[in-house]
mmCIF file of C-alpha atoms in Angstrom:
data_model
loop_
_atom_site.group_PDB
_atom_site.id
_atom_site.type_symbol
_atom_site.label_atom_id
_atom_site.label_comp_id
_atom_site.label_asym_id
_atom_site.label_seq_id
_atom_site.Cartn_x
_atom_site.Cartn_y
_atom_site.Cartn_z
ATOM 1 C CA UNK A 14 1.228 7.376 -19.958
ATOM 2 C CA UNK A 15 -1.543 7.393 -16.948
ATOM 3 C CA UNK A 16 -4.806 8.175 -18.547
ATOM 4 C CA UNK A 17 -6.336 11.769 -16.771
ATOM 5 C CA UNK A 18 -9.719 10.648 -17.424
ATOM 6 C CA UNK A 19 -9.096 7.030 -14.444
ATOM 7 C CA UNK A 20 -7.728 9.191 -12.012
ATOM 8 C CA UNK A 21 -8.581 12.617 -11.477
ATOM 9 C CA UNK A 22 -7.796 12.411 -8.296
ATOM 10 C CA UNK A 23 -6.705 9.537 -5.647
ATOM 11 C CA UNK A 24 -9.692 9.829 -3.374
ATOM 12 C CA UNK A 25 -10.964 6.858 -4.980
ATOM 13 C CA UNK A 26 -10.028 3.883 -7.499
ATOM 14 C CA UNK A 27 -11.584 3.715 -10.693
ATOM 15 C CA UNK A 28 -14.695 2.371 -10.427
ATOM 16 C CA UNK A 29 -15.915 -0.933 -12.632
ATOM 17 C CA UNK A 30 -20.149 -1.020 -13.313
ATOM 18 C CA UNK A 31 -20.038 -4.769 -14.947
ATOM 19 C CA UNK A 32 -23.317 -4.945 -15.157
ATOM 20 C CA UNK A 33 -23.479 -2.324 -18.357
ATOM 21 C CA UNK A 34 -21.627 -5.508 -20.563
ATOM 22 C CA UNK A 35 -25.641 -6.100 -20.926
ATOM 23 C CA UNK A 36 -27.176 -3.143 -21.500
ATOM 24 C CA UNK A 37 -26.273 -2.697 -25.482
ATOM 25 C CA UNK A 38 -23.251 -1.435 -27.597
ATOM 26 C CA UNK A 39 -22.758 1.618 -26.310
ATOM 27 C CA UNK A 40 -23.165 1.361 -22.660
ATOM 28 C CA UNK A 41 -20.745 -2.156 -22.738
ATOM 29 C CA UNK A 42 -17.868 -0.131 -24.959
ATOM 30 C CA UNK A 43 -17.977 2.640 -22.485
ATOM 31 C CA UNK A 44 -17.530 0.120 -19.696
ATOM 32 C CA UNK A 45 -13.821 -1.164 -22.134
ATOM 33 C CA UNK A 46 -12.486 1.604 -22.482
ATOM 34 C CA UNK A 47 -13.160 2.369 -18.384
ATOM 35 C CA UNK A 48 -11.608 -1.586 -18.065
ATOM 36 C CA UNK A 49 -8.896 -1.019 -20.106
ATOM 37 C CA UNK A 50 -7.734 2.598 -18.495
ATOM 38 C CA UNK A 51 -8.158 0.804 -15.596
ATOM 39 C CA UNK A 52 -6.236 -1.617 -15.755
ATOM 40 C CA UNK A 53 -2.733 -0.124 -17.766
ATOM 41 C CA UNK A 54 -2.679 3.175 -15.850
ATOM 42 C CA UNK A 55 -3.374 1.368 -11.954
ATOM 43 C CA UNK A 56 -3.566 -2.111 -12.046
ATOM 44 C CA UNK A 57 -6.568 -1.776 -9.625
ATOM 45 C CA UNK A 58 -10.268 -0.357 -9.551
ATOM 46 C CA UNK A 59 -13.716 -0.720 -7.026
ATOM 47 C CA UNK A 60 -15.932 -3.336 -9.598
ATOM 48 C CA UNK A 61 -19.937 -3.199 -8.879
ATOM 49 C CA UNK A 62 -22.989 -4.992 -11.146
ATOM 50 C CA UNK A 63 -21.445 -7.902 -10.153
ATOM 51 C CA UNK A 64 -24.323 -10.109 -9.788
ATOM 52 C CA UNK A 65 -23.409 -10.968 -6.253
ATOM 53 C CA UNK A 66 -26.110 -10.604 -3.862
ATOM 54 C CA UNK A 67 -26.375 -8.839 -0.118
ATOM 55 C CA UNK A 68 -28.072 -12.337 1.179
ATOM 56 C CA UNK A 69 -24.629 -14.633 -0.549
ATOM 57 C CA UNK A 70 -22.261 -12.173 0.937
ATOM 58 C CA UNK A 71 -24.496 -11.725 4.521
ATOM 59 C CA UNK A 72 -23.744 -15.979 4.272
ATOM 60 C CA UNK A 73 -19.932 -15.880 3.982
ATOM 61 C CA UNK A 74 -20.040 -12.897 6.969
ATOM 62 C CA UNK A 75 -21.720 -13.837 9.072
ATOM 63 C CA UNK A 76 -19.891 -17.692 8.948
ATOM 64 C CA UNK A 77 -16.644 -16.443 9.085
ATOM 65 C CA UNK A 78 -17.708 -13.909 11.627
ATOM 66 C CA UNK A 79 -18.696 -16.957 14.424
ATOM 67 C CA UNK A 80 -15.738 -18.535 12.887
ATOM 68 C CA UNK A 81 -13.110 -16.407 14.297
ATOM 69 C CA UNK A 82 -15.333 -16.100 17.215
ATOM 70 C CA UNK A 83 -14.406 -20.473 18.347
ATOM 71 C CA UNK A 84 -12.239 -20.326 20.951
ATOM 72 C CA UNK A 85 -9.464 -20.511 20.085
ATOM 73 C CA UNK A 86 -8.567 -24.265 20.622
ATOM 74 C CA UNK A 87 -11.145 -25.128 17.885
ATOM 75 C CA UNK A 88 -9.350 -23.110 14.935
ATOM 76 C CA UNK A 89 -6.024 -24.210 16.308
ATOM 77 C CA UNK A 90 -7.753 -28.043 15.806
ATOM 78 C CA UNK A 91 -7.907 -26.479 11.995
ATOM 79 C CA UNK A 92 -3.478 -25.597 11.535
ATOM 80 C CA UNK A 93 -2.572 -24.985 8.356
ATOM 81 C CA UNK A 94 0.805 -26.424 9.818
ATOM 82 C CA UNK A 95 -1.137 -29.936 9.657
ATOM 83 C CA UNK A 96 -1.834 -30.013 6.126
ATOM 84 C CA UNK A 97 1.107 -30.547 3.571
ATOM 85 C CA UNK A 98 -1.137 -28.514 0.693
ATOM 86 C CA UNK A 99 -0.960 -24.952 3.030
ATOM 87 C CA UNK A 100 -4.782 -25.341 4.265
ATOM 88 C CA UNK A 101 -5.976 -24.053 7.153
ATOM 89 C CA UNK A 102 -5.452 -22.089 10.259
ATOM 90 C CA UNK A 103 -2.770 -19.807 10.384
ATOM 91 C CA UNK A 104 -1.945 -17.604 13.375
ATOM 92 C CA UNK A 105 -1.518 -14.420 14.291
ATOM 93 C CA UNK A 106 1.807 -13.236 13.477
ATOM 94 C CA UNK A 107 2.841 -16.987 11.615
ATOM 95 C CA UNK A 108 2.629 -15.607 7.885
ATOM 96 C CA UNK A 109 5.337 -14.094 6.739
ATOM 97 C CA UNK A 110 5.620 -11.410 3.269
ATOM 98 C CA UNK A 111 8.665 -9.421 2.589
ATOM 99 C CA UNK A 112 10.454 -11.831 5.446
ATOM 100 C CA UNK A 113 8.300 -10.093 7.970
ATOM 101 C CA UNK A 114 5.404 -10.855 9.841
ATOM 102 C CA UNK A 115 1.938 -10.232 9.585
ATOM 103 C CA UNK A 116 -0.551 -9.550 12.124
ATOM 104 C CA UNK A 117 -3.375 -11.337 11.175
ATOM 105 C CA UNK A 118 -4.784 -14.879 11.216
ATOM 106 C CA UNK A 119 -6.572 -16.612 8.878
ATOM 107 C CA UNK A 120 -8.681 -19.215 7.183
ATOM 108 C CA UNK A 121 -7.067 -20.752 3.898
ATOM 109 C CA UNK A 122 -9.235 -22.296 1.270
ATOM 110 C CA UNK A 123 -9.012 -23.831 -1.684
ATOM 111 C CA UNK A 124 -10.934 -26.239 -4.335
ATOM 112 C CA UNK A 125 -12.598 -29.301 -2.212
ATOM 113 C CA UNK A 126 -9.962 -32.104 -3.756
ATOM 114 C CA UNK A 127 -8.356 -35.186 -3.276
ATOM 115 C CA UNK A 128 -4.725 -34.850 -1.639
ATOM 116 C CA UNK A 129 -2.228 -35.745 -4.745
ATOM 117 C CA UNK A 130 1.462 -35.915 -3.571
ATOM 118 C CA UNK A 131 3.510 -35.552 -6.500
ATOM 119 C CA UNK A 132 5.415 -38.350 -7.879
ATOM 120 C CA UNK A 133 9.009 -38.465 -8.033
ATOM 121 C CA UNK A 134 9.172 -37.294 -11.640
ATOM 122 C CA UNK A 135 6.086 -35.030 -11.044
ATOM 123 C CA UNK A 136 6.069 -31.183 -10.814
ATOM 124 C CA UNK A 137 6.299 -30.649 -6.347
ATOM 125 C CA UNK A 138 3.277 -27.812 -7.216
ATOM 126 C CA UNK A 139 1.168 -30.743 -7.541
ATOM 127 C CA UNK A 140 1.365 -30.379 -3.224
ATOM 128 C CA UNK A 141 -1.033 -28.021 -2.979
ATOM 129 C CA UNK A 142 -3.855 -30.026 -4.085
ATOM 130 C CA UNK A 143 -5.720 -31.049 -1.657
ATOM 131 C CA UNK A 144 -9.064 -31.116 0.713
ATOM 132 C CA UNK A 145 -9.745 -28.132 3.250
ATOM 133 C CA UNK A 146 -10.053 -28.295 6.968
ATOM 134 C CA UNK A 147 -13.137 -27.271 8.330
ATOM 135 C CA UNK A 148 -14.879 -26.481 11.561
ATOM 136 C CA UNK A 149 -16.530 -29.318 12.690
ATOM 137 C CA UNK A 150 -18.888 -27.571 15.350
ATOM 138 C CA UNK A 151 -19.584 -24.845 12.156
ATOM 139 C CA UNK A 152 -20.791 -26.203 8.869
ATOM 140 C CA UNK A 153 -22.354 -23.806 7.712
ATOM 141 C CA UNK A 154 -18.439 -22.291 7.189
ATOM 142 C CA UNK A 155 -18.254 -25.075 4.762
ATOM 143 C CA UNK A 156 -21.053 -24.534 3.053
ATOM 144 C CA UNK A 157 -20.775 -20.604 2.651
ATOM 145 C CA UNK A 158 -17.183 -20.840 1.450
ATOM 146 C CA UNK A 159 -17.331 -23.018 -1.549
ATOM 147 C CA UNK A 160 -20.822 -21.435 -2.230
ATOM 148 C CA UNK A 161 -18.472 -17.930 -2.782
ATOM 149 C CA UNK A 162 -15.816 -20.159 -4.527
ATOM 150 C CA UNK A 163 -18.075 -20.792 -7.234
ATOM 151 C CA UNK A 164 -19.508 -18.053 -7.576
ATOM 152 C CA UNK A 165 -16.651 -15.309 -7.800
ATOM 153 C CA UNK A 166 -15.305 -18.070 -10.416
ATOM 154 C CA UNK A 167 -17.854 -17.212 -12.664
ATOM 155 C CA UNK A 168 -17.125 -13.160 -11.815
ATOM 156 C CA UNK A 169 -13.770 -13.350 -12.483
ATOM 157 C CA UNK A 170 -14.494 -15.082 -15.392
ATOM 158 C CA UNK A 171 -16.772 -13.069 -16.873
ATOM 159 C CA UNK A 172 -14.737 -9.631 -15.752
ATOM 160 C CA UNK A 173 -11.519 -11.557 -17.386
ATOM 161 C CA UNK A 174 -13.402 -12.239 -20.530
ATOM 162 C CA UNK A 175 -14.222 -8.145 -20.297
ATOM 163 C CA UNK A 176 -11.388 -7.349 -19.997
ATOM 164 C CA UNK A 177 -9.527 -9.027 -22.724
ATOM 165 C CA UNK A 178 -12.011 -7.868 -25.449
ATOM 166 C CA UNK A 179 -11.081 -4.254 -23.907
ATOM 167 C CA UNK A 180 -7.963 -4.456 -24.621
ATOM 168 C CA UNK A 181 -8.319 -6.185 -28.138
ATOM 169 C CA UNK A 182 -7.771 -9.353 -27.206
ATOM 170 C CA UNK A 183 -9.477 -12.827 -27.709
ATOM 171 C CA UNK A 184 -11.610 -12.774 -25.064
ATOM 172 C CA UNK A 185 -11.684 -16.388 -24.793
ATOM 173 C CA UNK A 186 -7.327 -16.755 -24.750
ATOM 174 C CA UNK A 187 -7.275 -17.753 -21.466
ATOM 175 C CA UNK A 188 -9.994 -20.494 -20.952
ATOM 176 C CA UNK A 189 -8.682 -23.463 -21.535
ATOM 177 C CA UNK A 190 -5.998 -22.261 -18.213
ATOM 178 C CA UNK A 191 -9.373 -22.694 -16.074
ATOM 179 C CA UNK A 192 -11.741 -25.231 -16.542
ATOM 180 C CA UNK A 193 -12.889 -27.617 -14.226
ATOM 181 C CA UNK A 194 -9.968 -27.583 -13.056
ATOM 182 C CA UNK A 195 -8.639 -23.926 -12.150
ATOM 183 C CA UNK A 196 -6.560 -23.043 -8.484
ATOM 184 C CA UNK A 197 -8.858 -20.901 -7.195
ATOM 185 C CA UNK A 198 -7.946 -19.107 -3.488
ATOM 186 C CA UNK A 199 -10.108 -17.831 -1.133
ATOM 187 C CA UNK A 200 -8.867 -16.128 2.305
ATOM 188 C CA UNK A 201 -10.916 -15.441 5.416
ATOM 189 C CA UNK A 202 -8.749 -13.004 7.291
ATOM 190 C CA UNK A 203 -8.924 -10.755 11.036
ATOM 191 C CA UNK A 204 -6.988 -8.441 11.641
ATOM 192 C CA UNK A 205 -6.963 -8.253 15.335
ATOM 193 C CA UNK A 206 -5.484 -4.656 15.671
ATOM 194 C CA UNK A 207 -1.948 -3.322 16.418
ATOM 195 C CA UNK A 208 0.440 -5.730 17.426
ATOM 196 C CA UNK A 209 1.300 -3.275 20.085
ATOM 197 C CA UNK A 210 5.504 -2.681 19.047
ATOM 198 C CA UNK A 211 4.745 -0.403 17.325
ATOM 199 C CA UNK A 212 4.849 -2.615 14.319
ATOM 200 C CA UNK A 213 1.751 -1.803 12.108
ATOM 201 C CA UNK A 214 2.562 -4.452 8.693
ATOM 202 C CA UNK A 215 -1.321 -5.941 8.202
ATOM 203 C CA UNK A 216 0.364 -7.603 5.440
ATOM 204 C CA UNK A 217 3.788 -5.873 3.765
ATOM 205 C CA UNK A 218 3.591 -4.515 0.238
ATOM 206 C CA UNK A 219 3.378 -7.689 -2.657
ATOM 207 C CA UNK A 220 1.971 -8.088 -6.020
ATOM 208 C CA UNK A 221 -0.280 -11.187 -6.288
ATOM 209 C CA UNK A 222 1.403 -13.800 -8.479
ATOM 210 C CA UNK A 223 -2.339 -15.455 -10.183
ATOM 211 C CA UNK A 224 -5.141 -13.364 -12.854
ATOM 212 C CA UNK A 225 -7.437 -11.549 -10.197
ATOM 213 C CA UNK A 226 -8.637 -10.578 -7.186
ATOM 214 C CA UNK A 227 -11.797 -9.628 -6.069
ATOM 215 C CA UNK A 228 -11.228 -8.505 -2.660
ATOM 216 C CA UNK A 229 -14.425 -7.694 -0.502
ATOM 217 C CA UNK A 230 -13.477 -5.691 2.430
ATOM 218 C CA UNK A 231 -15.398 -4.139 5.962
ATOM 219 C CA UNK A 232 -15.805 -0.296 6.600
ATOM 220 C CA UNK A 233 -12.687 -0.266 9.266
ATOM 221 C CA UNK A 234 -10.171 0.686 6.119
ATOM 222 C CA UNK A 235 -6.487 0.215 5.897
ATOM 223 C CA UNK A 236 -5.996 -1.604 2.415
ATOM 224 C CA UNK A 237 -3.866 0.855 -0.024
ATOM 225 C CA UNK A 238 -2.694 0.718 -3.138
ATOM 226 C CA UNK A 239 0.550 2.203 -4.516
ATOM 227 C CA UNK A 240 -0.065 5.243 -7.190
ATOM 228 C CA UNK A 241 1.727 6.345 -10.189
ATOM 229 C CA UNK A 242 3.728 9.268 -7.757
ATOM 230 C CA UNK A 243 4.660 5.560 -6.030
ATOM 231 C CA UNK A 244 3.371 7.168 -1.956
ATOM 232 C CA UNK A 245 0.883 3.970 -0.818
ATOM 233 C CA UNK A 246 -2.806 5.112 -0.842
ATOM 234 C CA UNK A 247 -5.965 4.637 1.314
ATOM 235 C CA UNK A 248 -8.452 3.217 -0.145
ATOM 236 C CA UNK A 249 -12.090 3.912 1.036
ATOM 237 C CA UNK A 250 -14.401 1.286 1.013
ATOM 238 C CA UNK A 251 -17.275 1.080 -1.169
ATOM 239 C CA UNK A 252 -20.283 -0.673 0.155
ATOM 240 C CA UNK A 253 -21.369 -3.596 -1.810
ATOM 241 C CA UNK A 254 -17.841 -3.706 -4.419
ATOM 242 C CA UNK A 255 -15.259 -5.557 -5.074
ATOM 243 C CA UNK A 256 -12.024 -4.248 -4.893
ATOM 244 C CA UNK A 257 -9.795 -5.748 -8.155
ATOM 245 C CA UNK A 258 -6.164 -5.997 -8.349
ATOM 246 C CA UNK A 259 -4.921 -7.989 -11.461
ATOM 247 C CA UNK A 260 -1.943 -10.424 -10.735
ATOM 248 C CA UNK A 261 1.424 -11.007 -11.971
ATOM 249 C CA UNK A 262 0.349 -13.986 -14.721
ATOM 250 C CA UNK A 263 -1.623 -10.290 -16.586
ATOM 251 C CA UNK A 264 1.272 -8.440 -16.469
ATOM 252 C CA UNK A 265 3.861 -10.946 -17.799
ATOM 253 C CA UNK A 266 1.270 -12.144 -20.124
ATOM 254 C CA UNK A 267 1.047 -8.775 -21.580
ATOM 255 C CA UNK A 268 4.460 -7.498 -21.321
ATOM 256 C CA UNK A 269 4.040 -4.817 -18.637
ATOM 257 C CA UNK A 270 1.148 -3.489 -20.327
ATOM 258 C CA UNK A 271 -1.394 -4.464 -18.104
ATOM 259 C CA UNK A 272 0.417 -4.083 -14.019
ATOM 260 C CA UNK A 273 -0.079 -5.664 -10.811
ATOM 261 C CA UNK A 274 0.415 -3.133 -8.459
ATOM 262 C CA UNK A 275 2.105 -2.947 -5.165
ATOM 263 C CA UNK A 276 -0.450 -3.145 -1.914
ATOM 264 C CA UNK A 277 -0.474 -3.580 2.193
ATOM 265 C CA UNK A 278 -2.723 -3.348 4.805
ATOM 266 C CA UNK A 279 -2.172 -1.249 7.589
ATOM 267 C CA UNK A 280 -3.140 -2.415 10.859
ATOM 268 C CA UNK A 281 -6.412 -0.810 12.400
ATOM 269 C CA UNK A 282 -5.727 1.096 15.515
ATOM 270 C CA UNK A 283 -5.808 -0.046 19.058
ATOM 271 C CA UNK A 284 -7.641 -3.089 19.370
ATOM 272 C CA UNK A 285 -9.613 -2.774 16.080
ATOM 273 C CA UNK A 286 -10.838 -5.761 14.063
ATOM 274 C CA UNK A 287 -11.331 -5.332 10.607
ATOM 275 C CA UNK A 288 -12.104 -8.487 8.173
ATOM 276 C CA UNK A 289 -11.347 -8.681 4.237
ATOM 277 C CA UNK A 290 -12.322 -12.236 2.101
ATOM 278 C CA UNK A 291 -9.222 -12.003 -1.143
ATOM 279 C CA UNK A 292 -10.003 -14.795 -3.918
ATOM 280 C CA UNK A 293 -8.192 -15.233 -6.449
ATOM 281 C CA UNK A 294 -8.732 -16.672 -9.158
ATOM 282 C CA UNK A 295 -6.219 -18.403 -10.178
ATOM 283 C CA UNK A 296 -5.722 -21.066 -13.323
ATOM 284 C CA UNK A 297 -4.802 -24.661 -13.379
ATOM 285 C CA UNK A 298 -1.189 -24.936 -11.471
ATOM 286 C CA UNK A 299 -0.204 -26.959 -14.160
ATOM 287 C CA UNK A 300 -1.073 -23.948 -16.604
ATOM 288 C CA UNK A 301 1.855 -22.500 -18.355
ATOM 289 C CA UNK A 302 0.429 -18.753 -20.023
ATOM 290 C CA UNK A 303 1.141 -18.155 -22.676
ATOM 291 C CA UNK A 304 1.945 -13.742 -23.766
ATOM 292 C CA UNK A 305 -1.422 -12.101 -25.075
ATOM 293 C CA UNK A 306 -1.905 -11.501 -28.379
ATOM 294 C CA UNK A 307 -3.319 -7.646 -28.677
ATOM 295 C CA UNK A 308 -2.980 -4.764 -30.931
ATOM 296 C CA UNK A 309 -1.119 -2.733 -27.987
ATOM 297 C CA UNK A 310 1.923 -4.863 -27.501
ATOM 298 C CA UNK A 311 3.645 -3.567 -29.260
ATOM 299 C CA UNK A 312 3.980 -0.112 -27.209
ATOM 300 C CA UNK A 313 4.442 -2.438 -23.801
ATOM 301 C CA UNK A 314 6.352 -1.696 -21.926
ATOM 302 C CA UNK A 315 8.103 -4.663 -20.655
ATOM 303 C CA UNK A 316 7.659 -5.876 -17.183
ATOM 304 C CA UNK A 317 8.945 -4.842 -13.917
ATOM 305 C CA UNK A 318 11.116 -8.001 -13.168
ATOM 306 C CA UNK A 319 12.991 -8.686 -9.760
ATOM 307 C CA UNK A 320 15.859 -10.971 -8.760
ATOM 308 C CA UNK A 321 14.185 -12.343 -6.317
ATOM 309 C CA UNK A 322 11.159 -12.778 -6.820
ATOM 310 C CA UNK A 323 11.564 -15.073 -9.902
ATOM 311 C CA UNK A 324 8.547 -15.657 -12.135
ATOM 312 C CA UNK A 325 7.389 -19.113 -14.122
ATOM 313 C CA UNK A 326 5.372 -19.563 -17.176
ATOM 314 C CA UNK A 327 4.091 -22.721 -15.471
ATOM 315 C CA UNK A 328 1.542 -20.982 -12.745
ATOM 316 C CA UNK A 329 2.127 -23.688 -10.375
ATOM 317 C CA UNK A 330 5.435 -22.672 -9.846
ATOM 318 C CA UNK A 331 4.410 -19.198 -8.627
ATOM 319 C CA UNK A 332 1.897 -20.318 -6.401
ATOM 320 C CA UNK A 333 3.859 -22.885 -4.463
ATOM 321 C CA UNK A 334 7.507 -20.604 -4.374
ATOM 322 C CA UNK A 335 4.660 -17.876 -2.720
ATOM 323 C CA UNK A 336 3.517 -20.165 0.062
ATOM 324 C CA UNK A 337 6.562 -22.199 0.957
ATOM 325 C CA UNK A 338 8.076 -17.869 1.758
ATOM 326 C CA UNK A 339 4.866 -16.909 3.655
ATOM 327 C CA UNK A 340 4.133 -20.099 5.302
ATOM 328 C CA UNK A 341 7.716 -21.073 7.015
ATOM 329 C CA UNK A 342 6.087 -23.019 9.649
ATOM 330 C CA UNK A 343 4.277 -25.447 7.252
ATOM 331 C CA UNK A 344 7.069 -24.774 4.369
ATOM 332 C CA UNK A 345 9.704 -26.776 7.410
ATOM 333 C CA UNK A 346 7.102 -29.149 8.197
ATOM 334 C CA UNK A 347 6.529 -30.669 5.295
ATOM 335 C CA UNK A 348 8.282 -29.163 2.240
ATOM 336 C CA UNK A 349 12.073 -28.951 3.703
ATOM 337 C CA UNK A 350 12.941 -30.319 0.081
ATOM 338 C CA UNK A 351 11.879 -27.931 -1.585
ATOM 339 C CA UNK A 352 13.369 -24.873 0.712
ATOM 340 C CA UNK A 353 17.132 -23.222 -0.357
ATOM 341 C CA UNK A 354 19.486 -24.081 1.873
ATOM 342 C CA UNK A 355 20.553 -19.592 3.453
#
């Protein structure tokens, strides 16, 4: 049942101040009440008090805008079709959600690690580990992006600890699933405006398949979240905040008590550009996500199942499945043996 205190209106998502955890037991208890309600009732919230500075944000956004201002040939030199690890640049219209093209271009970045080609007896998701592709003309992008991954990994870990505590679970229960070999994912995304053919799918409706997503969006707007009434509602940008949503792994781990919520982006009108930076806090590829022990488990409604989107206990299988669907050109070039015949 929806807690009305979480959502007095659809004008804005719940706002969670993470710094309240440091302001004594009463403030932390209030934080836990609000976080519990937001994660159980909505699955989305705005996060403030996270400790990411304006200088850190500006460094990333400046490098990001410089990347998208590069000549197209320089961006295409990083085409993700060249990467069996799904890293690099995706041209506008080359990514798919729900089988339809997303009208955006982007740079996909992960932890900087050597390529791992899975052996015949190893899981195919090890293809997802590998080096990033960086523009040689813009070395500051690598510095800013990898620093952002480190910073937001720490924020997300702290947030996950507070969230688990809020629902009465052990704060560190999933720490072994992350650690030094976690699989974070960063996207630098530009929406170039409407497609011009009547379609307005910036990115189609979907749920994220990891643990937590922290999104930095600009002031243009366009993000929409499906709420309790079944309709998609705008998420007004909030300066200095991250839009946070829970991924399917947390919904499965809590048998539906915590929500992974459908969301989408509607393309901005005309030639208006929109920039966003989603960060996905993901566990190790080989992590098996055990059910979470918590006192509300007996009231969990169960997971919403989708026969076209099976979920696996082993995280890497979920991510590989998603990548093969979203990036058909990479899949066909490098992983045709993993594709299901039509």
